[in-house]
XYZ file of C-alpha atoms in Angstrom:
663
model
C 0.000 0.000 0.000
C 1.422 3.377 -0.934
C 0.835 6.748 0.667
C 1.121 10.208 -0.802
C 4.257 12.197 0.025
C 4.224 14.951 2.590
C 4.804 17.457 -0.152
C 6.483 18.187 -3.450
C 8.191 21.570 -3.775
C 9.428 22.711 -7.229
C 12.951 24.198 -7.422
C 13.846 25.427 -10.916
C 14.480 22.191 -12.859
C 14.591 20.095 -9.712
C 11.974 18.981 -7.239
C 12.075 18.220 -3.538
C 9.906 15.312 -2.446
C 9.309 14.555 1.211
C 8.226 11.108 2.354
C 7.196 9.521 5.619
C 8.955 6.178 6.137
C 8.124 3.442 8.626
C 10.034 0.337 9.639
C 13.424 1.924 10.441
C 15.081 0.596 13.605
C 18.446 2.404 13.613
C 20.664 4.896 11.747
C 21.929 2.060 9.523
C 18.377 1.614 8.222
C 18.380 5.275 7.167
C 21.710 4.737 5.394
C 20.322 1.712 3.543
C 17.375 3.752 2.226
C 19.682 6.591 1.209
C 21.945 4.262 -0.769
C 18.981 2.589 -2.460
C 17.465 5.913 -3.589
C 20.835 7.337 -4.698
C 21.196 4.505 -7.212
C 18.700 6.315 -9.468
C 20.461 8.721 -11.854
C 17.672 11.306 -11.562
C 18.287 11.784 -7.844
C 20.562 14.700 -6.949
C 20.589 14.260 -3.178
C 18.735 12.389 -0.434
C 18.615 12.719 3.337
C 16.820 10.230 5.583
C 16.255 10.986 9.260
C 15.874 7.956 11.515
C 14.556 10.077 14.410
C 11.845 11.937 12.488
C 11.231 8.998 10.092
C 11.250 11.283 7.065
C 13.123 11.330 3.771
C 13.923 14.447 1.728
C 14.819 13.746 -1.904
C 16.005 16.302 -4.481
C 15.465 14.974 -7.999
C 14.606 15.807 -11.605
C 11.304 15.255 -13.402
C 12.177 11.675 -14.360
C 11.816 10.589 -10.720
C 8.201 10.092 -9.682
C 6.652 9.505 -6.285
C 5.768 5.979 -7.427
C 9.421 5.309 -8.276
C 10.608 6.595 -4.893
C 7.977 4.448 -3.188
C 9.205 1.346 -5.017
C 12.836 2.127 -4.132
C 11.988 2.478 -0.441
C 9.968 -0.752 -0.481
C 12.767 -2.522 -2.359
C 15.082 -1.547 0.489
C 12.664 -3.352 2.832
C 10.755 -0.407 4.325
C 7.325 1.188 3.906
C 6.037 4.600 2.840
C 3.726 6.287 5.315
C 3.573 6.660 9.073
C 2.848 3.658 11.259
C 0.359 5.325 13.592
C 0.057 2.175 15.688
C 3.804 1.683 16.164
C 3.803 2.680 19.847
C 0.856 0.399 20.664
C 2.409 -2.470 18.698
C 5.712 -2.264 20.578
C 3.840 -2.108 23.899
C 1.736 -5.150 23.006
C 4.778 -7.156 21.861
C 6.719 -6.248 24.994
C 3.860 -7.345 27.275
C 3.503 -10.669 25.446
C 7.284 -11.134 25.526
C 7.375 -10.360 29.266
C 4.613 -12.894 29.976
C 6.368 -15.630 27.972
C 9.814 -14.803 29.328
C 8.872 -14.489 33.014
C 8.824 -18.286 33.703
C 12.236 -18.540 32.036
C 13.647 -15.771 34.214
C 12.251 -17.515 37.323
C 13.887 -20.781 36.222
C 17.285 -19.072 36.272
C 16.887 -18.641 40.033
C 14.582 -21.535 40.972
C 15.041 -24.593 38.737
C 11.955 -26.760 38.121
C 11.222 -30.033 36.239
C 11.277 -30.013 32.427
C 12.437 -26.364 32.449
C 14.520 -26.930 29.281
C 11.489 -28.186 27.303
C 9.256 -25.438 28.759
C 11.986 -22.984 27.725
C 11.819 -24.282 24.141
C 8.008 -23.931 24.062
C 8.003 -20.400 25.486
C 11.084 -19.058 23.680
C 10.062 -20.199 20.183
C 7.145 -17.752 19.657
C 9.267 -14.973 21.146
C 12.123 -15.781 18.771
C 10.177 -16.155 15.532
C 6.913 -14.256 16.095
C 7.815 -11.307 18.291
C 11.290 -11.163 16.773
C 10.350 -11.571 13.097
C 10.967 -7.864 12.376
C 14.625 -8.343 13.321
C 14.958 -11.070 10.694
C 13.257 -9.006 8.000
C 15.463 -6.035 8.931
C 18.592 -8.174 8.720
C 17.479 -9.534 5.330
C 16.955 -5.965 4.049
C 20.449 -5.049 5.201
C 22.027 -8.139 3.617
C 20.288 -7.436 0.302
C 21.984 -4.052 0.397
C 25.325 -5.650 1.366
C 25.508 -4.117 4.819
C 24.616 -4.738 8.472
C 22.335 -2.913 10.883
C 21.003 -3.188 14.428
C 18.545 -5.867 13.354
C 21.502 -7.916 12.115
C 23.111 -7.888 15.560
C 19.879 -8.772 17.383
C 18.988 -11.531 14.913
C 22.489 -13.059 14.951
C 22.789 -12.848 18.740
C 19.389 -14.312 19.643
C 19.479 -16.960 16.906
C 22.909 -18.089 18.114
C 21.608 -18.505 21.675
C 18.419 -20.275 20.440
C 20.134 -22.752 18.094
C 22.892 -23.442 20.631
C 20.156 -24.306 23.142
C 18.356 -26.563 20.629
C 21.555 -28.509 19.974
C 22.321 -28.890 23.678
C 18.718 -29.921 24.444
C 18.399 -32.678 21.827
C 21.924 -34.018 22.035
C 22.346 -33.498 25.811
C 25.610 -31.592 25.293
C 25.181 -28.962 27.977
C 22.913 -26.285 29.461
C 20.291 -24.421 27.420
C 19.973 -20.646 27.073
C 16.401 -20.194 25.883
C 15.903 -17.534 28.574
C 18.773 -15.584 27.014
C 17.225 -15.333 23.545
C 13.723 -14.662 24.914
C 14.801 -12.025 27.430
C 17.054 -10.348 24.844
C 14.180 -9.847 22.419
C 11.835 -8.785 25.240
C 14.301 -6.181 26.548
C 14.917 -4.848 23.045
C 11.150 -4.525 22.530
C 10.955 -2.665 25.843
C 13.666 -0.319 24.638
C 11.910 0.252 21.289
C 8.628 0.967 23.077
C 10.246 3.515 25.398
C 12.313 4.951 22.533
C 9.258 5.373 20.269
C 7.366 6.993 23.121
C 10.234 9.420 23.733
C 10.592 10.207 20.010
C 6.898 11.072 19.953
C 7.484 13.533 22.788
C 10.359 15.023 20.783
C 7.960 15.950 17.969
C 5.326 17.547 20.232
C 6.153 21.021 18.881
C 4.881 20.086 15.421
C 1.725 18.600 16.923
C 1.034 21.763 18.944
C 1.528 23.977 15.898
C -0.757 21.796 13.772
C -3.477 22.060 16.401
C -3.429 25.822 15.890
C -4.390 25.549 12.222
C -7.810 27.086 11.544
C -10.521 24.836 10.144
C -12.610 27.611 8.552
C -12.116 28.073 4.806
C -11.330 31.640 3.743
C -10.349 33.466 0.573
C -7.958 36.349 -0.049
C -9.723 39.723 0.166
C -12.552 38.411 2.342
C -13.596 40.614 5.301
C -14.094 38.584 8.488
C -15.452 39.596 11.896
C -13.576 38.114 14.873
C -15.315 38.091 18.263
C -13.658 37.770 21.718
C -12.330 34.276 22.403
C -12.352 33.217 18.743
C -9.413 31.852 16.780
C -8.330 34.065 13.884
C -9.029 31.935 10.769
C -6.378 33.386 8.431
C -3.586 35.938 8.032
C -4.769 39.452 7.387
C -4.824 43.177 8.119
C -7.204 44.820 10.591
C -9.650 47.159 8.798
C -11.863 48.165 11.740
C -11.965 47.759 15.507
C -9.149 46.860 17.878
C -8.258 44.141 20.336
C -5.493 42.217 22.075
C -4.295 38.986 20.451
C -2.759 35.987 22.215
C 0.204 34.956 20.013
C 1.989 32.933 22.713
C 2.030 29.587 20.901
C 3.745 31.215 17.907
C 6.033 33.674 19.654
C 6.460 32.346 23.171
C 5.347 35.720 24.548
C 2.597 35.400 27.147
C 1.475 39.062 27.038
C -1.307 39.654 24.457
C -0.361 41.986 21.611
C -2.450 45.091 20.879
C -3.872 45.224 17.345
C -5.358 48.314 15.728
C -6.363 49.332 12.214
C -3.681 48.475 9.604
C -1.949 46.033 11.968
C -1.254 42.474 10.809
C -2.889 39.438 12.429
C -1.775 35.813 12.133
C -4.096 32.883 11.503
C -4.294 30.445 14.410
C -3.806 33.087 17.132
C -6.554 33.860 19.660
C -8.547 37.087 20.005
C -8.884 37.922 23.709
C -10.957 41.069 24.352
C -12.473 43.271 21.664
C -14.084 42.599 18.299
C -12.527 43.598 14.993
C -12.760 43.034 11.262
C -9.799 42.086 9.123
C -9.117 41.547 5.434
C -7.651 38.149 4.546
C -4.220 38.336 2.893
C -3.214 34.661 3.087
C -4.793 31.403 4.193
C -4.328 27.642 4.079
C -0.947 26.538 2.737
C 0.064 30.146 2.109
C -0.433 31.283 5.703
C 2.282 32.266 8.138
C 1.466 29.298 10.390
C 1.746 26.813 7.512
C 5.117 28.311 6.574
C 6.305 27.923 10.182
C 5.148 24.279 10.285
C 6.974 23.536 7.005
C 10.103 25.231 8.292
C 10.082 23.252 11.551
C 9.431 19.965 9.703
C 12.377 20.659 7.411
C 14.566 21.592 10.376
C 13.686 18.428 12.296
C 14.444 16.284 9.244
C 17.736 18.037 8.557
C 21.247 16.848 9.327
C 23.830 18.643 11.387
C 27.438 18.433 10.112
C 28.402 16.508 13.262
C 25.817 13.853 12.380
C 27.798 12.849 9.274
C 30.622 11.796 11.582
C 28.256 9.738 13.734
C 26.672 8.072 10.686
C 30.088 7.105 9.290
C 30.962 5.443 12.588
C 27.599 3.628 12.675
C 28.060 2.322 9.115
C 31.354 0.575 9.911
C 30.645 -0.218 13.549
C 28.397 -3.252 13.048
C 30.735 -5.323 10.822
C 33.657 -4.449 13.143
C 31.639 -5.646 16.155
C 30.761 -8.933 14.444
C 34.466 -9.454 13.744
C 35.336 -8.672 17.394
C 32.631 -11.107 18.572
C 34.053 -13.878 16.345
C 37.577 -13.267 17.635
C 36.231 -13.341 21.200
C 34.540 -16.689 20.539
C 37.730 -18.129 19.025
C 39.670 -17.094 22.122
C 37.110 -17.978 24.817
C 35.089 -20.705 23.121
C 31.946 -19.248 24.726
C 28.856 -18.792 22.591
C 27.240 -16.660 25.320
C 30.189 -14.268 25.360
C 29.856 -14.060 21.577
C 26.180 -13.143 21.955
C 26.853 -10.597 24.721
C 29.473 -8.769 22.615
C 27.162 -8.579 19.629
C 24.177 -7.324 21.592
C 25.939 -4.764 23.810
C 27.475 -3.100 20.758
C 24.307 -2.065 18.917
C 24.945 1.561 17.768
C 21.315 2.636 18.094
C 22.125 5.281 20.723
C 24.780 6.742 18.426
C 22.249 7.114 15.622
C 19.730 8.842 17.893
C 22.196 11.224 19.552
C 22.082 14.047 17.023
C 18.623 13.951 15.375
C 16.639 13.734 18.625
C 18.425 16.768 20.072
C 17.777 18.694 16.839
C 14.098 17.726 16.917
C 13.623 18.887 20.493
C 15.806 22.002 20.173
C 14.203 23.301 16.964
C 10.733 22.426 18.269
C 11.337 24.247 21.543
C 12.627 27.220 19.573
C 9.538 27.278 17.343
C 7.241 27.411 20.373
C 9.244 30.410 21.607
C 9.267 32.375 18.367
C 12.731 31.205 17.314
C 12.670 29.390 13.960
C 15.944 27.531 13.411
C 16.202 26.200 9.859
C 18.031 22.968 10.620
C 21.087 21.365 12.103
C 23.694 23.389 10.197
C 22.564 26.867 11.371
C 22.125 25.340 14.828
C 25.785 24.313 14.933
C 26.941 27.628 13.469
C 24.924 29.568 16.049
C 26.754 27.795 18.862
C 30.111 29.063 17.533
C 29.238 32.749 17.026
C 31.451 35.322 18.780
C 30.425 38.520 16.936
C 26.979 40.066 16.460
C 26.326 42.645 13.727
C 23.006 44.499 13.905
C 21.417 46.376 11.058
C 19.973 49.580 12.508
C 16.672 50.450 10.841
C 13.852 48.061 11.697
C 16.132 45.922 13.825
C 17.472 48.066 16.656
C 14.939 50.767 15.838
C 11.183 50.547 15.343
C 11.451 50.970 11.601
C 8.719 53.615 11.782
C 10.485 56.953 11.204
C 8.769 60.280 11.898
C 9.528 63.818 10.783
C 10.766 65.931 13.705
C 12.110 69.057 11.955
C 11.623 70.853 8.605
C 13.866 73.670 7.355
C 12.496 75.393 4.257
C 9.287 75.041 2.247
C 10.240 71.693 0.762
C 7.862 69.157 2.310
C 5.371 69.091 -0.596
C 8.071 68.451 -3.205
C 9.835 65.885 -0.987
C 6.548 64.047 -0.363
C 5.717 64.037 -4.061
C 9.048 62.361 -4.778
C 8.752 59.920 -1.871
C 5.323 58.757 -3.058
C 7.169 56.565 -5.550
C 9.585 55.131 -2.966
C 9.183 52.021 -0.759
C 11.721 53.206 1.838
C 10.383 53.519 5.434
C 11.319 57.210 5.391
C 8.860 57.738 2.548
C 5.833 56.909 4.684
C 7.028 59.312 7.411
C 7.357 62.210 4.985
C 4.057 61.426 3.288
C 2.352 61.301 6.661
C 3.795 64.696 7.620
C 2.713 66.362 4.351
C -0.755 67.957 4.276
C -0.604 69.489 0.773
C -1.688 68.008 -2.546
C 0.985 65.831 -4.117
C 2.557 66.994 -7.380
C 3.081 64.956 -10.558
C 6.549 63.422 -10.884
C 8.225 62.191 -14.053
C 11.527 60.374 -14.708
C 11.582 59.104 -11.141
C 14.722 57.204 -10.097
C 15.657 55.514 -6.858
C 19.372 55.716 -6.098
C 20.086 52.972 -3.514
C 21.949 54.239 -0.498
C 21.836 57.900 -1.549
C 18.306 59.095 -2.306
C 15.747 59.676 -5.028
C 15.306 62.069 -7.946
C 12.599 63.136 -10.352
C 11.195 65.990 -12.438
C 8.409 68.209 -11.063
C 7.079 71.125 -13.166
C 10.007 70.658 -15.567
C 12.501 71.038 -12.733
C 14.786 68.207 -11.661
C 15.047 67.573 -7.927
C 17.177 65.291 -5.790
C 16.146 64.312 -2.266
C 18.632 62.409 -0.155
C 21.390 62.412 2.430
C 22.864 65.703 3.603
C 25.125 65.341 6.647
C 22.852 64.021 9.439
C 19.683 65.143 7.657
C 17.766 64.762 4.412
C 18.191 67.553 1.900
C 16.238 68.660 -1.180
C 18.485 69.766 -4.017
C 17.927 71.454 -7.364
C 20.954 71.575 -9.631
C 23.118 70.723 -6.584
C 21.726 73.716 -4.709
C 20.369 72.939 -1.242
C 16.766 74.135 -0.926
C 16.113 72.883 2.594
C 16.452 69.969 5.011
C 14.228 67.540 6.870
C 15.098 65.669 10.069
C 13.625 62.177 10.291
C 14.099 60.137 13.455
C 13.431 56.478 14.076
C 12.707 55.569 17.677
C 14.946 52.956 19.278
C 13.130 49.798 20.364
C 12.566 49.620 24.103
C 14.231 46.210 24.223
C 17.305 47.046 22.100
C 19.464 48.277 24.992
C 18.605 45.164 27.022
C 19.411 42.984 24.006
C 22.854 44.560 23.596
C 23.578 44.134 27.318
C 22.500 40.482 27.209
C 24.773 39.724 24.268
C 27.737 41.466 25.861
C 27.185 39.474 29.090
C 27.371 36.344 26.946
C 30.881 37.425 25.920
C 29.937 38.486 22.381
C 31.236 41.509 20.470
C 28.363 43.693 19.245
C 28.510 45.881 16.110
C 26.024 48.232 14.443
C 26.054 48.412 10.642
C 24.227 51.306 9.004
C 24.098 53.610 6.019
C 23.722 56.645 8.306
C 26.512 59.216 8.456
C 29.074 58.643 11.176
C 27.780 61.434 13.438
C 24.199 60.124 13.501
C 25.332 56.511 13.824
C 27.627 57.297 16.779
C 24.788 59.131 18.544
C 22.417 56.144 18.218
C 25.135 53.645 19.123
C 25.984 55.595 22.275
C 22.375 55.390 23.480
C 22.416 51.626 22.814
C 25.728 50.957 24.540
C 27.395 49.846 21.286
C 31.026 50.880 20.834
C 31.679 49.179 17.483
C 30.037 51.217 14.715
C 30.330 50.724 10.957
C 28.587 53.700 9.309
C 28.072 55.241 5.858
C 27.824 51.815 4.244
C 25.993 51.432 0.948
C 23.538 48.507 0.828
C 25.664 46.637 -1.692
C 28.742 47.031 0.529
C 27.250 45.502 3.690
C 28.302 41.982 2.707
C 31.875 43.205 2.127
C 31.990 44.632 5.675
C 30.843 41.271 7.062
C 33.579 39.589 5.003
C 36.194 41.891 6.531
C 35.165 40.825 10.036
C 35.310 37.161 8.992
C 38.772 37.645 7.482
C 39.860 38.982 10.879
C 38.963 35.601 12.399
C 35.490 36.441 13.721
C 32.478 34.130 13.497
C 29.746 36.576 12.575
C 25.976 36.561 13.020
C 24.203 39.274 11.014
C 20.773 40.467 12.180
C 18.615 42.346 9.671
C 15.123 42.765 8.263
C 15.251 44.441 4.868
C 15.859 43.415 1.270
C 19.177 45.264 1.322
C 20.263 43.100 4.278
C 19.899 39.817 2.363
C 23.458 39.730 0.886
C 24.964 40.431 4.323
C 22.742 37.763 5.925
C 23.929 35.265 3.317
C 27.600 36.268 3.714
C 27.600 35.971 7.512
C 28.386 32.685 9.219
C 24.822 32.907 10.523
C 21.997 35.110 9.236
C 19.225 36.023 11.690
C 16.138 37.656 10.159
C 13.555 39.658 12.117
C 10.046 38.280 11.792
C 8.504 41.462 10.450
C 11.187 41.772 7.788
C 11.028 41.121 4.070
C 10.536 37.644 2.630
C 13.969 37.933 0.986
C 15.668 38.571 4.339
C 13.774 35.697 5.981
C 14.801 33.368 3.167
C 18.471 34.355 3.529
C 18.528 33.930 7.308
C 19.455 30.637 8.986
C 17.316 31.688 11.963
C 14.060 33.657 11.789
C 12.678 35.488 14.832
C 8.883 35.517 14.942
C 8.827 38.804 16.872
C 10.715 42.066 16.504
C 12.275 41.747 19.939
C 16.088 41.785 19.492
C 16.448 40.044 22.876
C 15.432 36.905 21.013
C 18.869 36.972 19.373
C 20.409 36.184 22.765
C 17.768 33.531 23.396
C 18.371 31.923 19.984
C 22.116 31.675 20.554
C 21.579 30.367 24.084
C 19.214 27.645 22.826
C 21.626 26.729 20.022
C 24.536 26.318 22.449
C 22.490 24.170 24.812
C 21.205 22.006 21.920
C 24.700 21.445 20.530
C 25.886 20.622 24.065
C 23.138 17.968 24.246
C 24.274 16.565 20.902
C 27.883 16.304 22.082
C 26.929 14.827 25.460
C 24.676 12.288 23.687
C 27.517 11.281 21.362
C 29.938 11.059 24.293
C 27.551 8.844 26.268
C 26.884 6.592 23.270
C 30.591 6.155 22.549
C 31.523 5.575 26.200
C 28.715 3.019 26.501
C 30.136 1.017 23.591
C 33.815 1.477 24.501
C 33.195 0.223 28.042
C 30.479 -2.322 27.287
C 32.305 -4.308 24.592
C 35.421 -5.138 26.699
C 33.247 -6.037 29.703
C 31.152 -8.368 27.546
C 34.273 -9.829 25.868
C 35.691 -10.768 29.275
C 32.536 -12.761 30.038
C 31.457 -10.414 32.816
C 28.108 -9.539 31.236
C 25.221 -11.915 30.624
C 23.624 -11.567 27.156
C 20.190 -10.710 28.539
C 21.683 -7.965 30.736
C 23.611 -6.714 27.694
C 20.310 -6.530 25.805
C 18.711 -4.498 28.582
C 21.708 -2.161 28.708
C 21.601 -1.701 24.947
C 17.894 -0.866 25.019
C 18.221 1.554 27.923
C 21.188 3.345 26.296
C 18.939 4.476 23.433
C 16.235 5.540 25.842
C 18.796 7.482 27.900
C 19.997 9.418 24.856
C 16.464 10.396 23.823
C 15.577 11.309 27.420
C 18.665 13.520 27.632
C 17.511 15.317 24.479
C 14.032 15.747 25.955
C 15.544 17.699 28.846
C 15.831 20.585 26.354
C 12.100 21.040 26.898
C 13.040 22.563 30.261
C 14.865 25.410 28.479
C 13.464 28.891 29.021
C 14.399 32.375 27.953
C 16.461 32.883 31.091
C 18.644 35.361 29.273
C 15.702 37.804 29.210
C 16.223 38.548 32.845
C 20.000 38.327 32.809
C-alpha cells in the first residue's frame, strides 16, 4: 500500500519530495534507504532521518513519487507513518514479558522439564515477536551491509540454536531464557524509545493544532469576536483588540492590534471585536510556513551527524568481527552473543537527530525558527553580532521631527514613488496636494530624484539630515528620526554578558550613527555603508577571524545575511531577508537573538553529550562483555536503555526557558 508524500516543492528544474517512512530501527536503516534511492540517476541528493522517520529527496522530473515508493519498499521499508507503532511495541513487549517471566524464574529456581518449557516459550518470542529483526537483517544483507537488526537476529538466533543442539543431544545447558529475554528487553527499549521520540515531535503537533478549520479566501472581510481563533492571516480594517500569540512567539502578554496592523491565523482574540481583510490562508499562511520550516529543520542533518553516521556504518561489521575473535579465544557462545548485543549503535544514531528535533521544536514554540542542524551548529560558535539599525534596533517607523524650508510638498511628491520607510514618514507629515513626478529614479543608499514642473530635484542624504536639491543647490532639510526599540538596549547588554562583540552596521553618516550607538551601549560602529557594501563589511570581520551573526530585516540586508556565518532575520522583515537567514525570529524583539544563541549552544551541548555517552557506553560495554562479565540478557537491557537514555537527555531541552531575558 502506498501513501502520498508529505509534499512536493518545485525548485527550478529540480523537485524536492518529502516522504514519511516506517520500519526503520536504527541509523543504519536510514543509510540503507539513502543508498537505495541514490542509485537512481535522476536523484541529486537524499537525506533520511531515523529520528523523524522522514526522507527528503532532491530529484529531476524523471523521478516520480511511485518510483521513490518502489525504491523504499525494495530496500525493505514502507512509505507512510505507522500510527500504531507505539501500541504495537507495547503489546509485543507485554507478550514477551509474559512468555519470558517463567524462564527468568527458572534461572533462580530450577523446576522439572524447564529446558522443554523454555523451548516452548522461547520459540514464539524468537520467531513471532522477533520476526521484524529477521526481515530487517534480510533488508540489510540485500543491500550488502549490516544494521542493528543484524546484531539482534544473529545474537538471539545463536543462543536459540545453541540451546536446541544442547537440548536434543544433551551436550550442555540451554539458554532459551537468554534469547527470549534479549528480544523482550529490546522490545521494551523500542517501546520507550518510540514513546520518547513522539514527545520530541510535540512542537509540530502543537503547531498543527493551531491551524484554523474555517475556509477563507484572499480579500474576504471577516469579523472576529472575543475568544475566537483568527481563521487566516490578514490586516485589521476596523476595531481593535489584544491577540494571544503565545504559541507562535512564546510571549505570554497579548499583543495590541489596531487598524492596519497584521494578524496571524491560528492566534486567539482575547478582548475586543474587529474586522480584518484576509491576505493569506491555508498553505500560504504564516502558520503553515512555520510548520513547514520546523518539519524541514527536524528532518535536517547537522554536520556533526555525518561523523556519527560514518561510525555507525562501519561499527556493526567491526563488532561482528570482534565477537568472532572473542569466541575463538574464549570458546563461549554466550560471550559471543553478549558482545554482539551490547554493541548495537542505536544510541549513536539517535544522539544528534533527537536533540535537533527537540531544540528546533522548543525554539519554534518560543518564536525562534531555526532552519536545521547546520545553522544550529553555526549559532553555537558565534562570537560577533552585527546588527542592522533600521527596523532591527529601531522601530522601523520613522517620523519627521524638523523641517527647514518650504520643501515638504516636493519631498513628499518624490517619496510617493519610494518604498523606503522614510517615505511613509514624509508622506504622513505632508498635508498638501501631491505633485506629478516624471523620470523618477531611486538611487540605492543615496536618495531619489525626479522631475516636477520641468525642474529636476534630488532628495537624499545631507550630513545628518535629508536635503532637497535642485541643480546641486540645497533648498532645505528635513530631520527624520526612528525611535529605538525599548528592548534594544537590554538585548545589547545580554549579548555582551554572553561574551559576544556587538557591532552596528548602518548607512547613516558617522555622526548620527555614533549618537544612536551611544544610546544603545554599542562601541563598534560601521557607518556610511551602501547597501551593496554591507556583505563586504561582514567579510572583513570574517577575514579577521570572527564568526559573525548578522541580524537584519530588509531586502538590502539579504546579501549580508547570506555572507555571515549565521543570518538572523527579524520576523517582520522582508521575505527575501527571511529566506536568507538561517534563523528567523517571529517577533521584533532583538532580545530573542540572545535567546536563539543560548538555545543553540544548549542544543549542541546535548548533541555532544549524547555522542559522548553513546561512545563511552560502547567502549566500556564491549570489553566487559568480551571478558565474560556480562550476561547476554543484561547486555540486551543495557543496549535498550542506552537508546532511551539518549532520547531522554535530548528531551531535557524542553526545560529550556528564555532565562537570558532577565539576565
